[in-house]
Short mmCIF file of C-alpha atoms and ligand atoms in Angstrom, two decimals:
data_model
loop_
_atom_site.label_atom_id
_atom_site.label_comp_id
_atom_site.label_asym_id
_atom_site.label_seq_id
_atom_site.Cartn_x
_atom_site.Cartn_y
_atom_site.Cartn_z
CA MET F 158 -12.21 -8.26 13.46
CA PRO F 159 -11.48 -6.52 10.00
CA GLU F 160 -8.07 -7.65 8.67
CA GLN F 161 -5.29 -5.45 9.30
CA GLN F 162 -3.46 -3.93 6.18
CA ARG F 163 -0.57 -6.05 5.35
CA THR F 164 2.56 -4.83 3.86
CA ILE F 165 5.57 -6.45 2.31
CA TRP F 166 8.61 -4.26 1.86
CA GLY F 167 11.16 -5.62 -0.60
CA ARG F 168 12.00 -5.87 -4.40
CA ALA F 169 10.23 -8.92 -6.47
CA ASN F 170 13.51 -10.09 -7.89
CA SER F 171 14.62 -11.11 -4.36
CA VAL F 172 14.76 -14.58 -3.75
CA ASN F 173 13.78 -13.87 -0.01
CA VAL F 174 10.85 -11.64 -1.13
CA GLN F 175 9.77 -14.23 -3.36
CA LYS F 176 9.56 -17.05 -0.96
CA VAL F 177 7.10 -14.72 1.26
CA LEU F 178 5.26 -13.77 -1.76
CA TRP F 179 4.70 -17.15 -2.85
CA ALA F 180 3.33 -18.30 0.62
CA LEU F 181 1.20 -15.48 0.83
CA ALA F 182 -0.30 -16.86 -2.62
CA GLU F 183 -0.39 -20.29 -1.16
CA LEU F 184 -2.36 -18.93 1.59
CA GLU F 185 -4.40 -16.61 -0.53
CA LEU F 186 -4.06 -13.77 1.83
CA PRO F 187 -4.07 -10.11 0.81
CA TYR F 188 -1.24 -7.53 0.72
CA GLN F 189 0.49 -4.68 -0.49
CA ARG F 190 4.36 -5.07 -1.40
CA ILE F 191 6.51 -1.80 -1.55
CA ASP F 192 9.73 -1.88 -3.66
CA ALA F 193 12.89 -1.61 -1.35
CA GLY F 194 16.20 -3.01 -1.70
CA MET F 195 19.18 -2.35 -4.30
CA ALA F 196 18.27 0.07 -7.12
CA PHE F 197 15.11 0.71 -4.91
CA GLY F 198 17.27 1.81 -1.87
CA ARG F 199 15.13 2.79 1.07
CA THR F 200 16.64 0.15 3.39
CA ARG F 201 19.25 2.57 4.85
CA GLU F 202 16.82 5.50 5.79
CA PRO F 203 15.83 5.84 9.41
CA ASP F 204 12.28 4.59 9.17
CA TYR F 205 13.48 1.60 7.45
CA LEU F 206 16.13 0.75 9.78
CA ALA F 207 13.70 1.40 12.73
CA MET F 208 11.50 -1.78 11.19
CA ASN F 209 14.67 -3.86 10.44
CA PRO F 210 18.02 -3.11 11.57
CA ASN F 211 19.97 -5.46 9.14
CA ALA F 212 18.84 -3.06 6.34
CA ARG F 213 17.55 -6.15 4.42
CA ILE F 214 14.52 -7.28 2.54
CA PRO F 215 11.81 -8.62 3.06
CA THR F 216 10.06 -7.02 6.11
CA LEU F 217 6.46 -7.89 7.06
CA VAL F 218 4.25 -5.15 8.54
CA GLU F 219 0.95 -5.94 9.98
CA GLY F 220 -0.64 -2.99 12.17
CA ASP F 221 1.88 -2.50 14.72
CA PHE F 222 3.48 -5.95 14.08
CA VAL F 223 6.69 -5.86 12.26
CA LEU F 224 8.91 -9.00 11.31
CA TRP F 225 11.98 -9.48 9.35
CA GLU F 226 13.52 -12.91 8.23
CA SER F 227 11.90 -14.35 5.37
CA ASN F 228 11.62 -17.98 6.97
CA SER F 229 10.19 -16.40 10.15
CA ILE F 230 7.66 -14.50 8.13
CA MET F 231 6.27 -17.48 6.18
CA ARG F 232 6.27 -19.44 9.27
CA TYR F 233 4.26 -16.51 11.14
CA LEU F 234 2.00 -15.92 8.25
CA CYS F 235 1.28 -19.67 8.24
CA LEU F 236 0.64 -19.60 12.05
CA ALA F 237 -1.46 -16.48 12.35
CA HIS F 238 -3.56 -16.62 9.37
CA GLY F 239 -2.99 -20.28 8.01
CA ARG F 240 -6.03 -21.60 9.78
CA GLY F 241 -4.22 -25.14 10.27
CA THR F 242 -2.79 -24.99 6.73
CA PRO F 243 -1.21 -28.26 5.77
CA ILE F 244 2.06 -26.26 4.47
CA TYR F 245 3.15 -25.86 8.04
CA PRO F 246 1.92 -29.29 9.68
CA GLU F 247 1.26 -28.64 13.36
CA PRO F 248 2.46 -32.46 14.78
CA PRO F 249 5.73 -31.88 16.37
CA LYS F 250 7.97 -34.11 14.32
CA ARG F 251 6.35 -32.93 11.00
CA ARG F 252 6.75 -29.41 11.67
CA ALA F 253 10.32 -29.93 12.89
CA SER F 254 11.01 -31.63 9.87
CA VAL F 255 9.80 -28.89 7.64
CA ASP F 256 11.65 -26.39 9.69
CA ARG F 257 14.98 -28.38 9.19
CA TRP F 258 14.73 -27.44 5.50
CA LEU F 259 14.06 -23.90 6.12
CA ASP F 260 17.22 -23.83 8.40
CA TRP F 261 19.13 -25.59 5.78
CA THR F 262 18.48 -22.91 3.07
CA LEU F 263 19.90 -20.08 5.32
CA SER F 264 22.63 -22.39 6.69
CA THR F 265 23.80 -24.41 3.78
CA LEU F 266 22.09 -23.71 0.37
CA GLN F 267 22.02 -19.92 0.47
CA PRO F 268 25.76 -19.54 0.77
CA VAL F 269 26.46 -21.94 -2.05
CA ASP F 270 23.91 -20.37 -4.43
CA ARG F 271 25.16 -16.75 -4.01
CA PRO F 272 28.28 -16.69 -5.76
CA VAL F 273 26.89 -18.66 -8.72
CA PHE F 274 23.85 -16.41 -9.18
CA TRP F 275 25.44 -13.17 -8.48
CA ALA F 276 28.28 -14.05 -10.94
CA LEU F 277 25.89 -15.21 -13.60
CA VAL F 278 22.77 -13.09 -13.10
CA ARG F 279 24.29 -9.72 -11.45
CA THR F 280 27.83 -9.31 -13.34
CA PRO F 281 28.30 -7.92 -16.60
CA ALA F 282 29.48 -10.90 -18.81
CA ALA F 283 32.84 -9.25 -19.81
CA GLU F 284 33.91 -9.25 -16.15
CA ARG F 285 32.72 -12.92 -15.10
CA ASP F 286 35.46 -14.93 -14.20
CA MET F 287 34.12 -18.43 -15.64
CA ALA F 288 36.78 -20.71 -14.05
CA LYS F 289 36.02 -19.26 -10.69
CA ILE F 290 32.16 -19.50 -11.15
CA GLN F 291 32.66 -22.96 -12.49
CA LYS F 292 34.31 -23.92 -9.10
CA ASP F 293 31.86 -22.26 -7.23
CA ALA F 294 28.84 -24.01 -9.02
CA ASP F 295 30.81 -27.35 -8.42
CA VAL F 296 30.40 -26.67 -4.80
CA ALA F 297 27.02 -25.99 -5.14
CA ALA F 298 26.50 -28.97 -7.17
CA GLU F 299 27.85 -31.05 -3.75
CA VAL F 300 24.88 -29.44 -1.80
CA TRP F 301 22.13 -29.92 -4.50
CA VAL F 302 22.72 -33.48 -4.51
CA ILE F 303 21.20 -33.57 -0.95
CA ALA F 304 18.14 -32.18 -2.13
CA ASP F 305 18.11 -34.29 -5.32
CA ARG F 306 18.54 -37.69 -3.32
CA GLN F 307 15.90 -36.58 -1.18
CA LEU F 308 13.46 -36.16 -3.88
CA ALA F 309 14.39 -39.67 -5.25
CA THR F 310 11.93 -41.25 -2.95
CA ARG F 311 9.23 -38.47 -2.39
CA PRO F 312 7.15 -36.02 -4.42
CA PHE F 313 7.97 -33.14 -2.01
CA VAL F 314 10.81 -32.06 -0.04
CA ASP F 315 9.59 -33.31 3.26
CA GLY F 316 7.48 -35.93 1.98
CA ASP F 317 4.00 -36.63 0.44
CA ALA F 318 2.78 -32.78 0.95
CA PHE F 319 3.66 -29.69 -0.47
CA THR F 320 4.94 -27.60 2.51
CA LEU F 321 7.04 -24.43 3.44
CA ALA F 322 9.83 -26.78 2.77
CA ASP F 323 9.23 -26.67 -1.04
CA ILE F 324 8.89 -22.81 -1.04
CA ALA F 325 12.28 -22.05 0.65
CA VAL F 326 14.17 -24.83 -1.21
CA GLY F 327 12.12 -24.27 -4.59
CA ALA F 328 12.66 -20.52 -4.65
CA TYR F 329 16.41 -21.16 -4.79
CA ALA F 330 16.01 -24.31 -7.24
CA ARG F 331 14.70 -22.14 -9.83
CA ARG F 332 18.01 -19.97 -9.71
CA TRP F 333 20.13 -23.04 -9.81
CA LEU F 334 18.75 -24.92 -12.46
CA GLY F 335 17.97 -21.58 -14.30
CA VAL F 336 21.41 -20.09 -14.75
CA GLU F 337 23.51 -20.51 -17.96
CA GLY F 338 26.84 -20.97 -18.59
CA ILE F 339 27.95 -23.66 -16.17
CA THR F 340 28.17 -27.48 -16.18
CA ARG F 341 26.05 -29.16 -13.69
CA PRO F 342 25.65 -32.87 -13.09
CA ALA F 343 22.32 -34.19 -14.23
CA GLN F 344 19.79 -33.81 -11.13
CA PRO F 345 16.35 -35.52 -12.49
CA HIS F 346 14.61 -35.70 -9.34
CA LEU F 347 15.32 -32.09 -8.50
CA ALA F 348 14.43 -31.08 -12.16
CA ARG F 349 11.05 -33.06 -12.02
CA TRP F 350 9.91 -31.52 -8.78
CA LEU F 351 10.71 -28.26 -9.71
CA ALA F 352 8.89 -28.62 -12.97
CA ASP F 353 5.89 -29.74 -10.95
CA LEU F 354 6.26 -26.77 -8.66
CA GLY F 355 6.22 -24.73 -11.77
CA LYS F 356 2.37 -25.53 -11.98
CA ARG F 357 1.54 -23.75 -8.91
CA ALA F 358 0.22 -20.25 -9.27
CA GLY F 359 2.21 -18.64 -6.63
CA PHE F 360 5.56 -20.26 -8.22
CA ALA F 361 4.40 -18.96 -11.74
CA GLN F 362 3.69 -15.49 -10.76
CA PHE F 363 6.58 -14.83 -8.42
CA VAL F 364 9.80 -17.39 -8.78
CA ALA F 365 9.37 -18.42 -12.32
CA PRO F 366 9.91 -14.74 -13.90
CA PRO F 367 13.22 -14.00 -15.59
CA MET F 368 15.74 -13.62 -13.12
CA SER F 369 17.60 -10.10 -12.28
N1 LIG X 486 18.14 -14.22 5.95
C1 LIG X 486 17.53 -12.96 5.25
C2 LIG X 486 18.24 -12.36 4.21
C3 LIG X 486 17.92 -11.15 3.75
C4 LIG X 486 18.56 -10.73 2.65
O1 LIG X 486 20.11 -10.91 2.74
N2 LIG X 486 18.00 -10.05 1.64
C5 LIG X 486 18.67 -9.55 0.71
C6 LIG X 486 17.72 -9.87 -0.69
S1 LIG X 486 17.71 -11.58 -1.18
C7 LIG X 486 19.06 -7.88 0.72
O2 LIG X 486 18.45 -7.53 1.37
N3 LIG X 486 19.68 -7.56 -0.19
C8 LIG X 486 20.11 -6.21 -0.15
C9 LIG X 486 19.03 -5.71 -0.87
O3 LIG X 486 18.23 -5.86 -1.61
O4 LIG X 486 19.56 -4.33 -0.74
C10 LIG X 486 16.13 -13.43 5.06
O5 LIG X 486 15.90 -14.26 4.35
O6 LIG X 486 15.36 -12.66 5.19
#
């Protein structure tokens, strides 16, 4: 059966779109991407809302199958097209272990990343409240300590092999270690791992480019 056309809706500077594009690169899957979100608009148009009632990006469309939530999209791509890919391992304990980091990015990491990223990357310098940003960064640093400790004893977030956990946490780590204007505690294991991720083509193409 010929492969169905695959479309990713979402602007390329969105961390959640970047995760999906990186996963597609790891899986070597073809797709087209359509800009949507923020300056590109479209997400509040009826056609888009019919696909994704959250008016958020990314959204995946494959034939008549539509899926939103970036982590769910990454899992689906592995399950449907990954041919047993090691980036989403099958044994239940290994899979649950990877899944826990995907959940962690949504529940714990994303809320502390957002205020720092938005203030330093998407707010004009003259409007920044640097004292507040540093306080937010201190809160974020406490969460990043968890990842730094995890990476102290293993090469990748979930162990010896690269998985979806590295994509989910790595896309946020690029922002955390990439923003300027705050003081951060040294997180050497995090920095070593991020440098390793930088050698992967999907990271280099979709996550490493300048933040906006
Ligand atoms: N949990 C959702 C979050 C989706 C989300 O908040 N996406 C942001 C971009 S990272 C968005 O749509 N922002 C509004 C916009 O771009 O118009 C996911 O992981 O897909």
